[in-house]
mmCIF file of C-alpha atoms in Angstrom:
data_model
loop_
_atom_site.group_PDB
_atom_site.id
_atom_site.type_symbol
_atom_site.label_atom_id
_atom_site.label_comp_id
_atom_site.label_asym_id
_atom_site.label_seq_id
_atom_site.Cartn_x
_atom_site.Cartn_y
_atom_site.Cartn_z
ATOM 1 C CA GLN Q 1 -51.949 -63.757 -26.883
ATOM 2 C CA LYS Q 2 -48.481 -62.674 -27.765
ATOM 3 C CA GLN Q 3 -49.328 -59.167 -26.739
ATOM 4 C CA ALA Q 4 -50.608 -60.288 -23.367
ATOM 5 C CA ALA Q 5 -47.462 -62.385 -22.800
ATOM 6 C CA LYS Q 6 -45.262 -59.424 -23.628
ATOM 7 C CA GLU Q 7 -47.267 -57.171 -21.166
ATOM 8 C CA ARG Q 8 -46.932 -59.834 -18.311
ATOM 9 C CA GLU Q 9 -43.176 -59.979 -19.041
ATOM 10 C CA ARG Q 10 -42.947 -56.184 -18.983
ATOM 11 C CA GLN Q 11 -45.038 -56.018 -15.709
ATOM 12 C CA GLN Q 12 -42.615 -58.661 -14.146
ATOM 13 C CA ARG Q 13 -39.501 -56.565 -15.155
ATOM 14 C CA ILE Q 14 -41.122 -53.413 -13.586
ATOM 15 C CA ALA Q 15 -41.961 -55.415 -10.330
ATOM 16 C CA GLU Q 16 -38.324 -56.699 -10.144
ATOM 17 C CA ALA Q 17 -36.835 -53.222 -10.682
ATOM 18 C CA GLU Q 18 -39.116 -51.813 -7.958
ATOM 19 C CA VAL Q 19 -37.899 -54.412 -5.395
ATOM 20 C CA GLU Q 20 -34.193 -53.607 -6.261
ATOM 21 C CA ASN Q 21 -35.072 -49.850 -6.139
ATOM 22 C CA ILE Q 22 -36.234 -50.114 -2.563
ATOM 23 C CA ASN Q 23 -32.702 -50.394 -1.228
ATOM 24 C CA SER Q 24 -31.143 -47.989 -3.654
ATOM 25 C CA ASP Q 25 -28.815 -45.378 -2.264
ATOM 26 C CA ARG Q 26 -31.370 -42.808 -3.031
ATOM 27 C CA ASN Q 27 -34.209 -44.490 -1.252
ATOM 28 C CA VAL Q 28 -32.083 -45.471 1.743
ATOM 29 C CA GLU Q 29 -30.994 -41.798 2.077
ATOM 30 C CA ILE Q 30 -34.605 -40.624 1.753
ATOM 31 C CA ARG Q 31 -35.777 -43.027 4.485
ATOM 32 C CA ASN Q 32 -32.797 -42.143 6.744
ATOM 33 C CA PHE Q 33 -33.487 -38.430 6.358
ATOM 34 C CA GLN Q 34 -37.150 -38.866 7.140
ATOM 35 C CA GLU Q 35 -36.352 -40.691 10.480
ATOM 36 C CA MET Q 36 -33.815 -38.004 11.412
ATOM 37 C CA LEU Q 37 -36.129 -35.140 10.500
ATOM 38 C CA ASN Q 38 -38.997 -36.695 12.537
ATOM 39 C CA GLN Q 39 -36.674 -37.217 15.486
ATOM 40 C CA HIS Q 40 -35.493 -33.569 15.475
ATOM 41 C CA LYS Q 41 -38.990 -32.110 14.450
ATOM 42 C CA LEU Q 42 -37.627 -30.615 11.356
ATOM 43 C CA THR Q 43 -38.741 -30.410 7.677
ATOM 44 C CA LEU Q 44 -36.922 -29.761 4.506
ATOM 45 C CA PHE Q 45 -37.417 -26.503 2.797
ATOM 46 C CA GLU Q 46 -36.167 -27.376 -0.719
ATOM 47 C CA VAL Q 47 -34.362 -24.449 -2.272
ATOM 48 C CA PHE Q 48 -34.276 -24.736 -6.018
ATOM 49 C CA ILE Q 49 -33.351 -22.548 -8.937
ATOM 50 C CA PRO Q 50 -35.369 -23.329 -12.256
ATOM 51 C CA ILE Q 51 -33.186 -25.503 -14.437
ATOM 52 C CA ALA Q 52 -33.701 -23.136 -17.381
ATOM 53 C CA ILE Q 53 -31.722 -20.490 -15.323
ATOM 54 C CA ILE Q 54 -28.874 -22.689 -14.075
ATOM 55 C CA SER Q 55 -28.367 -26.228 -12.798
ATOM 56 C CA TYR Q 56 -29.713 -25.961 -9.224
ATOM 57 C CA GLN Q 57 -26.915 -27.773 -7.422
ATOM 58 C CA LEU Q 58 -24.567 -24.939 -8.090
ATOM 59 C CA LEU Q 59 -26.401 -22.457 -6.077
ATOM 60 C CA ASN Q 60 -28.414 -24.449 -3.494
ATOM 61 C CA LEU Q 61 -25.940 -23.918 -0.577
ATOM 62 C CA TYR Q 62 -26.022 -20.281 -0.747
ATOM 63 C CA ASN Q 63 -29.822 -20.169 -1.183
ATOM 64 C CA ALA Q 64 -30.325 -22.592 1.813
ATOM 65 C CA ILE Q 65 -28.144 -20.224 3.906
ATOM 66 C CA ALA Q 66 -30.049 -17.155 2.654
ATOM 67 C CA ASP Q 67 -33.236 -18.800 3.597
ATOM 68 C CA GLN Q 68 -31.913 -19.663 7.172
ATOM 69 C CA LEU Q 69 -30.544 -16.184 7.602
ATOM 70 C CA ASP Q 70 -34.015 -14.813 6.693
ATOM 71 C CA ILE Q 71 -36.161 -17.020 8.811
ATOM 72 C CA ARG Q 72 -33.754 -16.991 11.817
ATOM 73 C CA PHE Q 73 -32.748 -13.264 11.831
ATOM 74 C CA GLY Q 74 -34.826 -11.530 9.207
ATOM 75 C CA THR Q 75 -31.550 -10.936 7.303
ATOM 76 C CA LYS Q 76 -32.110 -10.765 3.535
ATOM 77 C CA ALA Q 77 -29.005 -11.930 1.847
ATOM 78 C CA ALA Q 78 -28.613 -12.319 -1.911
ATOM 79 C CA VAL Q 79 -26.771 -15.373 -3.159
ATOM 80 C CA THR Q 80 -24.273 -13.199 -5.093
ATOM 81 C CA ALA Q 81 -23.566 -11.153 -1.707
ATOM 82 C CA LEU Q 82 -23.084 -14.518 0.133
ATOM 83 C CA ARG Q 83 -20.696 -15.909 -2.439
ATOM 84 C CA GLN Q 84 -18.652 -12.628 -2.347
ATOM 85 C CA GLN Q 85 -18.654 -12.530 1.442
ATOM 86 C CA ALA Q 86 -17.438 -16.099 1.635
ATOM 87 C CA ALA Q 87 -14.683 -15.431 -0.853
ATOM 88 C CA ASP Q 88 -13.539 -12.205 0.744
ATOM 89 C CA TYR Q 89 -13.447 -13.906 4.195
ATOM 90 C CA MET Q 90 -11.493 -16.902 2.888
ATOM 91 C CA VAL Q 91 -8.972 -14.617 1.274
ATOM 92 C CA THR Q 92 -8.455 -12.539 4.381
ATOM 93 C CA HIS Q 93 -8.045 -15.759 6.402
ATOM 94 C CA GLU Q 94 -6.003 -17.627 3.745
ATOM 95 C CA SER Q 95 -3.907 -19.510 6.305
ATOM 96 C CA GLU Q 96 -7.035 -20.980 7.846
ATOM 97 C CA PHE Q 97 -8.575 -22.301 4.560
ATOM 98 C CA LEU Q 98 -5.634 -22.917 2.002
ATOM 99 C CA PRO Q 99 -4.449 -26.237 3.413
ATOM 100 C CA PHE Q 100 -8.021 -27.659 3.055
ATOM 101 C CA VAL Q 101 -8.706 -26.708 -0.560
ATOM 102 C CA ALA Q 102 -7.988 -29.314 -3.186
ATOM 103 C CA LEU Q 103 -8.371 -28.794 -6.942
ATOM 104 C CA ASP Q 104 -9.104 -31.696 -9.346
ATOM 105 C CA GLY Q 105 -5.924 -33.164 -10.793
ATOM 106 C CA LYS Q 106 -3.570 -31.261 -8.309
ATOM 107 C CA ASP Q 107 -1.537 -33.142 -5.659
ATOM 108 C CA GLY Q 108 -0.499 -31.220 -2.476
ATOM 109 C CA CYS Q 109 -1.506 -27.723 -1.320
ATOM 110 C CA LEU Q 110 -2.329 -24.888 -3.568
ATOM 111 C CA THR Q 111 -0.087 -21.789 -3.979
ATOM 112 C CA SER Q 112 -1.346 -18.579 -2.596
ATOM 113 C CA ASP Q 113 -2.182 -17.535 -6.138
ATOM 114 C CA GLU Q 114 -4.105 -20.673 -6.838
ATOM 115 C CA PHE Q 115 -6.063 -20.211 -3.610
ATOM 116 C CA LYS Q 116 -6.931 -16.614 -4.536
ATOM 117 C CA SER Q 117 -8.086 -17.871 -7.946
ATOM 118 C CA TYR Q 118 -10.225 -20.487 -6.235
ATOM 119 C CA CYS Q 119 -11.838 -17.807 -4.073
ATOM 120 C CA GLN Q 120 -12.306 -15.518 -7.146
ATOM 121 C CA ASP Q 121 -14.311 -18.393 -8.695
ATOM 122 C CA ILE Q 122 -16.466 -18.554 -5.618
ATOM 123 C CA ALA Q 123 -17.359 -14.920 -6.038
ATOM 124 C CA GLU Q 124 -17.653 -14.798 -9.838
ATOM 125 C CA THR Q 125 -18.788 -18.198 -10.984
ATOM 126 C CA LYS Q 126 -21.380 -20.787 -9.984
ATOM 127 C CA GLN Q 127 -18.742 -22.963 -8.278
ATOM 128 C CA TRP Q 128 -20.273 -25.480 -5.876
ATOM 129 C CA GLY Q 129 -19.939 -24.533 -2.189
ATOM 130 C CA GLY Q 130 -19.204 -26.845 0.651
ATOM 131 C CA GLN Q 131 -17.946 -26.996 4.253
ATOM 132 C CA LEU Q 132 -15.282 -24.397 3.729
ATOM 133 C CA GLU Q 133 -17.636 -21.902 2.482
ATOM 134 C CA ILE Q 134 -20.089 -22.621 5.299
ATOM 135 C CA LEU Q 135 -17.374 -22.136 7.818
ATOM 136 C CA ALA Q 136 -16.555 -18.710 6.280
ATOM 137 C CA LEU Q 137 -20.195 -17.671 6.349
ATOM 138 C CA SER Q 138 -20.580 -19.004 9.870
ATOM 139 C CA ASN Q 139 -17.820 -16.661 10.995
ATOM 140 C CA ILE Q 140 -19.192 -13.696 9.057
ATOM 141 C CA TYR Q 141 -22.586 -13.917 10.558
ATOM 142 C CA ASN Q 142 -21.466 -15.291 14.012
ATOM 143 C CA VAL Q 143 -23.832 -18.144 13.832
ATOM 144 C CA PRO Q 144 -23.386 -21.942 14.335
ATOM 145 C CA VAL Q 145 -24.397 -24.256 11.558
ATOM 146 C CA ASP Q 146 -25.640 -27.817 11.789
ATOM 147 C CA ILE Q 147 -25.419 -29.961 8.764
ATOM 148 C CA PHE Q 148 -27.634 -32.972 8.764
ATOM 149 C CA GLN Q 149 -26.786 -35.931 6.591
ATOM 150 C CA ALA Q 150 -28.425 -39.235 6.202
ATOM 151 C CA ASN Q 151 -25.348 -41.382 6.603
ATOM 152 C CA GLY Q 152 -23.246 -39.983 9.486
ATOM 153 C CA SER Q 153 -23.425 -37.639 12.415
ATOM 154 C CA ILE Q 154 -24.555 -34.017 12.369
ATOM 155 C CA ILE Q 155 -21.640 -31.759 11.410
ATOM 156 C CA ASN Q 156 -21.366 -28.772 13.738
ATOM 157 C CA ILE Q 157 -19.649 -25.660 12.421
ATOM 158 C CA GLY Q 158 -19.119 -22.478 14.368
ATOM 159 C CA GLU Q 159 -19.745 -24.117 17.833
ATOM 160 C CA GLN Q 160 -18.171 -21.039 19.453
ATOM 161 C CA PHE Q 161 -21.358 -19.025 18.526
ATOM 162 C CA ASP Q 162 -24.703 -18.794 20.414
ATOM 163 C CA ALA Q 163 -26.454 -22.238 19.931
ATOM 164 C CA GLU Q 164 -29.756 -20.626 20.386
ATOM 165 C CA ASN Q 165 -29.425 -19.019 16.944
ATOM 166 C CA LYS Q 166 -27.990 -21.874 14.963
ATOM 167 C CA ILE Q 167 -29.028 -22.473 11.434
ATOM 168 C CA ARG Q 168 -29.838 -25.859 9.978
ATOM 169 C CA LEU Q 169 -28.989 -27.361 6.686
ATOM 170 C CA SER Q 170 -29.184 -30.830 5.129
ATOM 171 C CA PHE Q 171 -26.732 -32.387 2.807
ATOM 172 C CA HIS Q 172 -27.877 -34.949 0.381
ATOM 173 C CA GLN Q 173 -25.621 -37.094 -1.810
ATOM 174 C CA TYR Q 174 -28.096 -39.331 -3.584
ATOM 175 C CA GLN Q 175 -31.606 -37.947 -3.245
ATOM 176 C CA TYR Q 176 -31.306 -35.512 -6.148
ATOM 177 C CA THR Q 177 -30.489 -36.510 -9.783
ATOM 178 C CA LEU Q 178 -28.162 -33.786 -10.300
ATOM 179 C CA GLY Q 179 -25.813 -34.758 -7.421
ATOM 180 C CA ASN Q 180 -24.881 -33.299 -4.094
ATOM 181 C CA HIS Q 181 -27.433 -30.829 -2.689
ATOM 182 C CA TYR Q 182 -28.014 -28.684 0.309
ATOM 183 C CA ASN Q 183 -31.367 -27.712 1.620
ATOM 184 C CA SER Q 184 -32.606 -25.431 4.439
ATOM 185 C CA LEU Q 185 -34.210 -27.214 7.424
ATOM 186 C CA ARG Q 186 -36.988 -25.630 9.273
ATOM 187 C CA VAL Q 187 -38.426 -26.533 12.728
ATOM 188 C CA ILE Q 188 -41.967 -27.853 12.949
ATOM 189 C CA ASN Q 189 -43.693 -26.180 15.902
ATOM 190 C CA ALA Q 190 -46.380 -27.639 18.200
ATOM 191 C CA GLN Q 191 -49.124 -26.590 15.622
ATOM 192 C CA GLY Q 192 -47.240 -28.328 12.751
ATOM 193 C CA ILE Q 193 -46.176 -25.141 11.184
ATOM 194 C CA LYS Q 194 -42.976 -25.377 9.227
ATOM 195 C CA ASN Q 195 -41.287 -22.218 10.513
ATOM 196 C CA GLU Q 196 -38.632 -21.511 13.128
ATOM 197 C CA ASP Q 197 -39.674 -21.567 16.773
#
């Protein structure tokens, strides 16, 4: 009888946790993304690197862009090449990027040397990439990039380029346990195939 009471109590705690979890940041983001993807006839193409190799969130942006370049243009781009290209472009266009780079624990703008070090880290380490790196790659490949997010509007980068060739990424803050994550988005065609149109 004691055992049965403990089991009922455990089941009650599980049920209460599930109710609370329904409105967690993670589940709200998942629901919002699903609605947005349905509306735009898109599906996530999750780009992961095995955890044994490296924590996936560090490489996902570049893998997502590599996937998009491949399915949109047939361009095979290695992650290391994309990282190097982004870093080189940012160094060459320092005045366009430097004011927007912030380092943890540093107030104000970076010096030119600090900025070059930041770019070197892009190329040589597994440093996380974000909108600045996306902007650099958008300019290198002359392609617009739409970044879909669950809470907020679609971010458009590289709008000066041909909209027919845009690549689509998703940005997730809560859905993945290891933190911020980018995925490639693929168009679902009339036959339900998850490729580009």
